[in-house]
Short mmCIF file of C-alpha atoms in Angstrom, two decimals:
data_model
loop_
_atom_site.label_atom_id
_atom_site.label_comp_id
_atom_site.label_asym_id
_atom_site.label_seq_id
_atom_site.Cartn_x
_atom_site.Cartn_y
_atom_site.Cartn_z
CA MET A 1 66.13 72.62 83.71
CA SER A 2 66.58 75.61 81.45
CA ASP A 3 64.49 73.81 78.83
CA THR A 4 61.41 74.70 80.81
CA GLN A 5 62.51 78.04 82.19
CA PRO A 6 62.63 81.25 80.25
CA ILE A 7 66.09 82.78 79.98
CA VAL A 8 66.54 86.34 81.12
CA VAL A 9 69.80 88.19 80.56
CA ILE A 10 70.94 91.01 82.80
CA ALA A 11 74.33 92.25 81.73
CA CYS A 12 76.74 95.11 81.84
CA GLU A 13 76.50 97.21 78.70
CA VAL A 14 80.13 96.43 78.01
CA PHE A 15 79.12 92.95 76.77
CA LYS A 16 76.32 94.18 74.52
CA GLU A 17 77.89 93.43 71.13
CA MET A 18 79.61 90.26 72.27
CA LEU A 19 76.37 88.91 73.71
CA ALA A 20 74.34 89.95 70.70
CA GLN A 21 76.68 87.87 68.55
CA ALA A 22 76.88 84.90 70.91
CA MET A 23 73.25 84.70 72.02
CA PRO A 24 70.57 83.88 69.47
CA PRO A 25 67.92 86.56 69.99
CA GLU A 26 65.10 84.02 70.22
CA LEU A 27 66.84 82.33 73.15
CA ALA A 28 66.40 85.11 75.64
CA ALA A 29 62.95 86.15 76.72
CA GLN A 30 64.36 89.40 77.96
CA ILE A 31 67.73 91.14 77.78
CA THR A 32 68.55 94.18 79.87
CA TYR A 33 71.85 96.01 79.73
CA LEU A 34 72.92 98.19 82.61
CA ASP A 35 75.11 101.24 82.44
CA TYR A 36 78.88 100.65 82.73
CA GLY A 37 79.20 103.54 85.10
CA LEU A 38 77.65 101.39 87.86
CA HIS A 39 81.05 99.72 88.14
CA ARG A 40 82.52 102.80 89.76
CA THR A 41 80.27 102.41 92.77
CA PRO A 42 79.87 98.65 93.07
CA ASN A 43 76.98 98.81 95.56
CA LYS A 44 74.88 100.20 92.76
CA ILE A 45 75.34 97.05 90.70
CA VAL A 46 73.69 95.00 93.45
CA SER A 47 70.71 97.29 93.89
CA SER A 48 70.15 97.77 90.15
CA VAL A 49 70.41 94.07 89.34
CA GLN A 50 68.31 93.06 92.34
CA ARG A 51 65.55 95.45 91.33
CA LEU A 52 65.42 93.85 87.88
CA ILE A 53 65.41 90.32 89.35
CA ASP A 54 62.62 91.24 91.73
CA GLU A 55 60.48 92.40 88.84
CA ILE A 56 60.60 89.02 87.10
CA GLU A 57 57.51 87.01 88.02
CA THR A 58 57.97 83.72 86.14
CA PRO A 59 60.69 81.53 87.64
CA SER A 60 63.55 82.00 85.18
CA LEU A 61 67.16 81.23 84.46
CA ILE A 62 68.90 84.54 84.87
CA ILE A 63 72.19 84.93 83.06
CA LEU A 64 74.20 87.56 84.79
CA GLY A 65 76.65 89.17 82.41
CA TYR A 66 78.96 90.43 85.09
CA GLY A 67 82.22 89.43 86.70
CA LEU A 68 82.75 89.62 90.41
CA CYS A 69 83.70 93.26 89.76
CA GLY A 70 85.48 93.91 93.06
CA SER A 71 82.75 92.21 95.13
CA GLY A 72 80.30 94.38 93.19
CA ILE A 73 77.80 91.56 92.69
CA THR A 74 77.97 89.87 96.08
CA GLY A 75 74.69 90.01 97.97
CA ILE A 76 72.45 89.59 94.91
CA GLN A 77 69.64 87.18 95.80
CA SER A 78 68.14 84.71 93.37
CA ARG A 79 64.62 84.77 94.95
CA HIS A 80 62.60 82.15 93.01
CA HIS A 81 64.99 82.12 90.07
CA THR A 82 68.23 80.37 89.17
CA ILE A 83 71.23 82.57 88.47
CA LEU A 84 74.08 81.63 86.16
CA VAL A 85 77.17 83.82 86.36
CA PRO A 86 80.68 83.41 84.91
CA ARG A 87 83.31 82.77 87.54
CA ALA A 88 85.38 85.76 86.49
CA ASP A 89 87.02 88.47 88.54
CA ASP A 90 85.95 91.15 86.11
CA CYS A 91 85.16 91.93 82.48
CA ILE A 92 88.83 91.77 81.49
CA THR A 93 88.62 87.99 81.98
CA MET A 94 85.65 87.92 79.59
CA PHE A 95 87.48 89.99 76.96
CA LEU A 96 90.56 87.78 77.20
CA GLY A 97 88.39 84.73 76.78
CA SER A 98 89.38 82.67 79.81
CA ARG A 99 90.39 82.84 83.45
CA GLN A 100 93.66 81.09 82.68
CA ARG A 101 94.61 83.79 80.19
CA TYR A 102 93.80 86.49 82.73
CA TYR A 103 95.90 84.87 85.44
CA GLN A 104 98.77 84.41 82.97
CA GLU A 105 98.68 88.07 82.01
CA PHE A 106 98.31 89.07 85.64
CA GLU A 107 101.25 86.98 86.70
CA SER A 108 103.48 88.18 83.87
CA GLU A 109 102.85 91.80 84.88
CA PRO A 110 100.88 92.52 88.08
CA GLY A 111 101.24 96.25 87.40
CA THR A 112 98.86 96.23 84.46
CA TYR A 113 96.23 98.91 83.98
CA TRP A 114 93.58 97.51 81.66
CA LEU A 115 91.73 99.66 79.19
CA SER A 116 88.66 98.30 77.48
CA LYS A 117 85.63 99.59 75.70
CA GLY A 118 83.79 100.00 79.00
CA TRP A 119 86.61 101.73 80.81
CA LEU A 120 87.17 104.12 77.92
CA GLU A 121 83.50 104.90 77.51
CA SER A 122 82.58 105.09 81.19
CA GLY A 123 85.38 107.59 81.64
CA SER A 124 87.26 105.81 84.36
CA HIS A 125 90.91 106.03 83.39
CA PRO A 126 93.88 108.13 84.47
CA LEU A 127 93.48 110.85 81.83
CA LYS A 128 89.80 111.35 82.57
CA GLU A 129 90.48 111.35 86.30
CA TYR A 130 93.13 114.01 85.74
CA GLU A 131 90.57 116.23 84.04
CA GLU A 132 88.09 115.71 86.90
CA TYR A 133 90.68 116.24 89.63
CA ARG A 134 92.15 119.32 87.96
CA LYS A 135 88.78 121.06 87.95
CA LYS A 136 88.23 120.25 91.59
CA TYR A 137 91.68 120.49 93.17
CA GLY A 138 93.92 122.41 90.74
CA ASP A 139 96.73 121.09 88.57
CA LYS A 140 99.38 120.47 91.24
CA ASP A 141 97.16 118.51 93.62
CA ALA A 142 95.56 116.64 90.71
CA MET A 143 98.96 115.38 89.56
CA TRP A 144 99.97 114.50 93.10
CA LEU A 145 96.78 112.49 93.60
CA LEU A 146 97.29 110.60 90.35
CA ASP A 147 100.91 109.91 91.28
CA GLN A 148 99.63 108.26 94.47
CA GLN A 149 97.28 106.06 92.47
CA TYR A 150 99.34 105.09 89.44
CA ARG A 151 103.05 105.39 90.24
CA HIS A 152 103.54 101.63 90.66
CA TYR A 153 101.91 100.56 87.37
CA LYS A 154 104.18 99.29 84.60
CA ARG A 155 101.95 98.55 81.63
CA LEU A 156 98.82 99.93 80.01
CA VAL A 157 96.93 97.39 77.94
CA LEU A 158 94.06 97.93 75.54
CA VAL A 159 92.13 94.66 75.45
CA ALA A 160 89.23 93.68 73.22
CA HIS A 161 87.65 90.48 72.00
CA SER A 162 87.86 91.61 68.37
CA GLN A 163 90.35 93.34 66.10
CA ASP A 164 87.57 95.79 65.14
CA ASP A 165 87.28 96.97 68.73
CA LEU A 166 91.05 97.28 69.10
CA ASP A 167 91.13 99.42 65.94
CA HIS A 168 88.15 101.46 67.08
CA TYR A 169 89.51 102.32 70.53
CA ARG A 170 93.19 102.66 69.63
CA THR A 171 93.26 106.45 69.29
CA GLN A 172 91.56 106.95 72.65
CA ALA A 173 93.77 104.35 74.32
CA GLN A 174 96.91 105.93 72.92
CA ALA A 175 95.91 109.31 74.31
CA VAL A 176 95.67 107.71 77.75
CA ALA A 177 98.98 105.92 77.10
CA GLN A 178 100.70 109.20 76.28
CA PHE A 179 99.48 110.70 79.54
CA CYS A 180 100.66 107.62 81.47
CA GLU A 181 104.18 107.91 80.11
CA ARG A 182 104.94 110.10 83.11
CA TRP A 183 104.92 106.92 85.22
CA GLY A 184 106.87 104.98 82.59
CA LEU A 185 103.93 102.77 81.57
CA ARG A 186 104.47 100.88 78.34
CA TYR A 187 101.53 100.52 75.96
CA GLU A 188 100.36 97.17 74.60
CA GLU A 189 97.33 95.80 72.82
CA ILE A 190 95.94 92.35 73.44
CA LEU A 191 93.45 90.64 71.19
CA GLY A 192 91.31 88.37 73.34
CA SER A 193 88.32 86.29 72.31
CA ASP A 194 84.67 85.72 73.05
CA ASN A 195 85.23 82.06 74.06
CA PHE A 196 84.16 82.53 77.66
CA LEU A 197 80.97 84.30 76.63
CA GLN A 198 80.22 81.60 74.05
CA GLN A 199 80.59 79.02 76.82
CA LEU A 200 78.23 81.02 79.01
CA VAL A 201 75.58 80.92 76.30
CA ALA A 202 76.12 77.18 75.80
CA VAL A 203 75.82 76.49 79.53
CA ALA A 204 72.65 78.57 79.69
CA GLN A 205 71.08 76.08 77.31
CA ASP A 206 72.26 73.10 79.31
CA LEU A 207 73.23 73.73 82.92
CA ASP A 208 74.77 70.26 83.14
CA LYS A 209 77.61 71.65 81.02
CA ALA A 210 78.57 74.07 83.78
CA ASP A 211 82.13 73.47 84.97
CA GLY A 212 84.35 75.32 87.41
CA ASN A 213 84.18 78.38 85.19
CA PHE A 214 80.60 79.07 86.23
CA VAL A 215 78.69 79.73 89.40
CA ILE A 216 75.07 78.65 89.65
CA ILE A 217 72.86 80.07 92.36
CA ALA A 218 69.81 77.96 93.12
CA PRO A 219 66.45 79.54 94.02
CA GLY A 220 66.57 81.08 97.48
CA GLY A 221 70.33 81.58 97.23
CA GLU A 222 72.67 84.54 97.23
CA ILE A 223 75.86 85.44 95.40
CA ARG A 224 78.72 85.28 97.89
CA LEU A 225 82.39 86.12 97.58
CA ASP A 226 83.54 82.63 98.59
CA GLN A 227 81.77 81.04 95.59
CA PHE A 228 84.32 82.86 93.45
CA MET A 229 87.32 82.63 95.75
CA PHE A 230 87.63 79.00 96.81
CA MET B 1 92.99 122.59 123.72
CA SER B 2 94.94 125.66 122.76
CA SER B 3 94.09 127.41 119.56
CA VAL B 4 97.26 126.37 117.74
CA LEU B 5 96.26 122.73 118.16
CA GLU B 6 92.74 123.45 117.00
CA ARG B 7 94.15 125.15 113.93
CA LEU B 8 96.41 122.17 113.36
CA SER B 9 93.39 119.85 113.39
CA THR B 10 91.66 122.17 110.93
CA ALA B 11 94.73 122.15 108.65
CA VAL B 12 94.69 118.33 108.63
CA ILE B 13 90.99 118.29 107.74
CA ALA B 14 91.58 120.85 104.97
CA GLY B 15 94.61 118.95 103.65
CA ASP B 16 96.77 122.05 104.01
CA ALA B 17 100.24 120.53 104.46
CA GLU B 18 102.12 123.81 104.28
CA ASN B 19 100.10 125.29 107.09
CA SER B 20 100.29 122.16 109.23
CA VAL B 21 104.10 122.21 109.09
CA LYS B 22 104.08 125.87 110.18
CA LEU B 23 101.64 125.15 112.99
CA VAL B 24 103.64 122.18 114.29
CA HIS B 25 106.75 124.38 114.42
CA ARG B 26 104.79 127.13 116.14
CA ALA B 27 103.48 124.72 118.76
CA LEU B 28 107.01 123.42 119.37
CA ASP B 29 108.31 126.98 119.62
CA LYS B 30 105.70 127.60 122.30
CA GLY B 31 107.28 124.75 124.23
CA MET B 32 104.44 122.32 123.75
CA ASP B 33 105.08 118.62 124.21
CA PRO B 34 105.40 116.70 120.89
CA LYS B 35 103.07 113.99 122.20
CA ASP B 36 100.49 116.66 123.05
CA ILE B 37 100.78 118.14 119.53
CA LEU B 38 100.28 114.68 118.02
CA ASP B 39 97.44 113.54 120.29
CA ASN B 40 95.53 116.81 120.45
CA GLY B 41 96.38 118.43 117.11
CA LEU B 42 97.13 115.98 114.30
CA VAL B 43 95.19 112.92 115.50
CA PRO B 44 91.82 114.63 116.20
CA GLY B 45 92.05 116.20 112.73
CA MET B 46 92.55 112.82 111.11
CA ASP B 47 89.82 111.27 113.28
CA GLU B 48 87.42 113.89 112.00
CA VAL B 49 88.52 113.09 108.43
CA GLY B 50 87.64 109.44 109.12
CA ILE B 51 84.20 110.43 110.39
CA ARG B 52 83.50 112.67 107.41
CA PHE B 53 84.72 110.01 104.98
CA ARG B 54 82.42 107.37 106.45
CA ARG B 55 79.56 109.85 106.36
CA GLY B 56 80.24 110.49 102.66
CA ASP B 57 81.17 114.13 103.21
CA MET B 58 84.78 113.56 102.14
CA PHE B 59 86.15 111.50 99.27
CA VAL B 60 89.34 109.53 98.74
CA PRO B 61 91.32 112.41 97.13
CA GLU B 62 90.57 114.70 100.08
CA VAL B 63 91.42 111.95 102.56
CA LEU B 64 94.75 111.47 100.77
CA MET B 65 95.55 115.15 101.02
CA SER B 66 94.66 115.14 104.72
CA ALA B 67 96.84 112.06 105.25
CA ASP B 68 99.72 113.80 103.49
CA THR B 69 99.20 116.81 105.75
CA MET B 70 99.25 114.67 108.88
CA SER B 71 102.29 112.87 107.54
CA ALA B 72 104.16 116.15 107.07
CA GLY B 73 103.45 116.98 110.70
CA LEU B 74 104.45 113.52 111.89
CA ASP B 75 107.78 113.78 110.06
CA ILE B 76 108.68 116.72 112.29
CA LEU B 77 107.45 115.09 115.47
CA ARG B 78 108.81 111.56 114.93
CA PRO B 79 112.44 112.18 115.97
CA LEU B 80 111.28 114.28 118.91
CA LEU B 81 108.89 111.57 120.11
CA ALA B 82 111.64 108.97 119.78
CA ALA B 83 114.14 111.15 121.64
CA ALA B 84 111.62 111.67 124.43
CA GLY B 85 111.29 107.90 124.76
CA THR B 86 107.53 108.01 124.16
CA GLN B 87 106.01 104.64 125.02
CA LEU B 88 104.80 102.69 121.97
CA ILE B 89 101.66 100.60 122.30
CA GLY B 90 102.88 97.86 119.99
CA THR B 91 104.44 97.03 116.64
CA VAL B 92 102.52 96.56 113.42
CA VAL B 93 103.97 95.16 110.19
CA LEU B 94 102.00 96.27 107.13
CA GLY B 95 102.16 95.07 103.55
CA THR B 96 100.09 94.76 100.38
CA VAL B 97 100.04 91.10 99.36
CA LYS B 98 101.80 89.44 96.44
CA GLY B 99 100.59 90.50 93.00
CA ASP B 100 98.98 93.67 94.27
CA LEU B 101 100.58 97.08 93.98
CA HIS B 102 97.86 99.24 95.49
CA ASP B 103 99.20 100.89 98.59
CA ILE B 104 97.03 103.91 99.28
CA GLY B 105 94.86 102.18 101.90
CA LYS B 106 97.80 100.42 103.49
CA ASN B 107 99.76 103.68 103.74
CA LEU B 108 96.77 105.36 105.33
CA VAL B 109 96.47 102.64 107.95
CA GLY B 110 100.21 102.93 108.62
CA MET B 111 100.08 106.66 109.12
CA MET B 112 97.06 106.49 111.40
CA ALA B 113 98.52 103.58 113.37
CA GLU B 114 101.67 105.59 113.90
CA GLY B 115 99.56 108.50 115.07
CA ALA B 116 97.84 106.17 117.53
CA GLY B 117 101.20 105.22 119.05
CA PHE B 118 102.30 102.09 117.19
CA GLU B 119 105.67 101.40 115.74
CA VAL B 120 104.83 100.77 112.09
CA ILE B 121 107.04 98.65 109.85
CA ASP B 122 105.87 99.06 106.27
CA ILE B 123 107.19 96.26 104.06
CA GLY B 124 105.68 97.69 100.90
CA PHE B 125 103.50 96.25 98.14
CA ASN B 126 103.58 93.07 96.06
CA VAL B 127 104.94 91.35 99.18
CA PRO B 128 105.36 87.56 98.89
CA PRO B 129 104.52 85.37 101.91
CA GLU B 130 108.18 84.75 102.74
CA ARG B 131 108.77 88.46 103.25
CA PHE B 132 105.93 88.61 105.76
CA ILE B 133 107.57 85.65 107.51
CA ASP B 134 110.97 87.34 107.52
CA ALA B 135 109.38 90.48 108.95
CA ILE B 136 107.76 88.51 111.79
CA LYS B 137 111.12 86.98 112.66
CA GLU B 138 112.97 90.27 112.42
CA HIS B 139 110.54 92.68 114.08
CA GLN B 140 108.44 90.39 116.31
CA PRO B 141 105.33 92.51 115.75
CA ASN B 142 102.11 92.17 117.72
CA ILE B 143 100.16 92.48 114.50
CA ILE B 144 100.51 91.75 110.80
CA GLY B 145 98.22 93.82 108.57
CA MET B 146 97.65 92.66 105.01
CA SER B 147 95.97 94.62 102.27
CA ALA B 148 94.57 93.67 98.84
CA MET B 149 92.66 95.84 96.41
CA LEU B 150 91.65 93.21 93.88
CA THR B 151 89.63 90.01 94.14
CA THR B 152 92.42 88.46 92.06
CA THR B 153 94.97 89.14 94.77
CA MET B 154 92.76 88.57 97.84
CA ARG B 155 93.54 84.88 97.57
CA ALA B 156 97.16 85.70 98.38
CA MET B 157 96.03 86.72 101.89
CA GLY B 158 94.94 83.16 102.60
CA HIS B 159 98.16 81.80 101.07
CA THR B 160 100.20 84.13 103.27
CA ILE B 161 98.40 83.04 106.44
CA ARG B 162 99.01 79.41 105.54
CA ALA B 163 102.70 80.11 104.94
CA ILE B 164 102.93 81.82 108.34
CA GLU B 165 101.31 78.74 109.92
CA GLU B 166 103.71 76.42 108.13
CA ALA B 167 106.62 78.50 109.38
CA GLY B 168 105.35 77.83 112.91
CA LEU B 169 104.79 81.53 113.59
CA ARG B 170 101.01 81.79 113.58
CA ASP B 171 100.72 81.97 117.39
CA LYS B 172 103.31 84.74 117.55
CA VAL B 173 101.16 87.36 115.80
CA LYS B 174 97.63 88.56 115.28
CA ILE B 175 96.75 88.93 111.62
CA ILE B 176 94.32 91.49 110.27
CA VAL B 177 93.18 92.06 106.69
CA GLY B 178 91.53 94.82 104.70
CA GLY B 179 91.08 96.34 101.26
CA ALA B 180 88.21 97.25 98.98
CA PRO B 181 86.86 93.77 98.08
CA VAL B 182 87.56 92.13 101.47
CA ASP B 183 84.77 91.49 103.97
CA ALA B 184 84.46 90.04 107.47
CA GLU B 185 83.24 86.67 106.20
CA PHE B 186 86.29 86.32 103.98
CA ALA B 187 88.56 87.28 106.87
CA THR B 188 87.00 84.54 109.02
CA ARG B 189 87.23 82.02 106.24
CA ILE B 190 90.98 82.53 105.81
CA THR B 191 91.38 82.48 109.64
CA ALA B 192 92.51 86.07 110.04
CA ASP B 193 92.06 87.54 113.53
CA GLY B 194 90.22 90.58 112.28
CA TYR B 195 89.02 92.74 109.44
CA GLY B 196 89.14 96.50 109.12
CA SER B 197 86.61 98.00 106.72
CA ASN B 198 88.50 101.29 106.63
CA ALA B 199 91.67 102.83 108.03
CA PRO B 200 90.27 104.14 111.34
CA SER B 201 88.55 100.85 112.13
CA ALA B 202 91.76 98.94 111.28
CA VAL B 203 93.61 101.10 113.79
CA GLU B 204 90.91 100.50 116.44
CA LEU B 205 91.30 96.79 115.77
CA CYS B 206 95.09 97.06 116.20
CA LYS B 207 94.57 98.79 119.54
CA SER B 208 92.22 96.15 120.88
CA LEU B 209 94.40 93.28 119.63
CA ALA B 210 97.56 94.86 121.06
CA SER B 211 95.99 95.42 124.46
CA ALA B 212 94.75 91.81 124.54
CA SER B 213 98.13 90.35 123.60
#
């Protein structure tokens, strides 16, 4: 199927390096990375991705480099294309390398706040929020608001698929960790892998290899929550 | 509406907890009925917050500060309402499901449901199915409200409903669900009785379910 269809990649910028390593450049006819910041208002993911899909004329296999991202990708329509998307709740699953690993980590400590390249660079973490809130509401209210959001968390984890990324983001992550000490969060680092992304690239070249870790949307279909849930 | 109640509504909208406490005391000093202060001071303020939030004119931090302001007022009124034997319109048990520790939305629903006249039993966050079951047995609520903030933990809503069925209690309660990633289709799929897309609509849902039960 994908032998005859061009492959188009639409992915969150957070996967840029991982995808560049996993995907031979000649394989994809077109690769577009979208801003991480879209994650903070999930509706924007749908409209941005849909606009790109709608611009593609030749029926293609579209690899969507996104997780479910808090229902952020539900509602995307395949039109006359086929969409291949990893069956992952979010990018943390992709950095860890498998769904099983994510569920294990989740189960061992539900109160985990994950920090990754994207989260650190898009500015969505407690320390950055503190700076934003303080400007808008003053110090006392800013701290109160953050207490409401983060008081139940137990662990702050920097996750990356490579040791290089862990080393690169450590200083930033530790600054966030220091701030989060007020809620007693302990800091950890987890080295994941790019296994899941490698599988995605392999499946893109042969859709018959798709197992329960992937969702395929046929032409005329739509991404729905239940394809990921059940 | 007297001006003290109008000012109380304004304090709730502005998230000015200090002022709302003063205004509640002033209204009580004037001899006003606690139920009147709640229904015509605090609640209209919070209703307006809901409207502005849905319109995009207010954001989550401001809503939280308003909720805290209403809560401060409610804390003063609660014992007085209870002493006056104010009629409750039903009992709601609220909890965030197993694995999920986000409770902002659930707390907001609880506070607004209390303002609307429900007895609210909040069983907290990271609540396993068996604790929902125990709460049904203990409190015999009209409604169970479950919240989840993550797609990872949404599945626990379905598991909890199944556990309630297996315990033979499903026909004793109405079950409603909500939280950022949840939608109406998901609610139907897991056989919930309703879905609230935000706190005010969850409370409206509670009212209609309680009056039908």
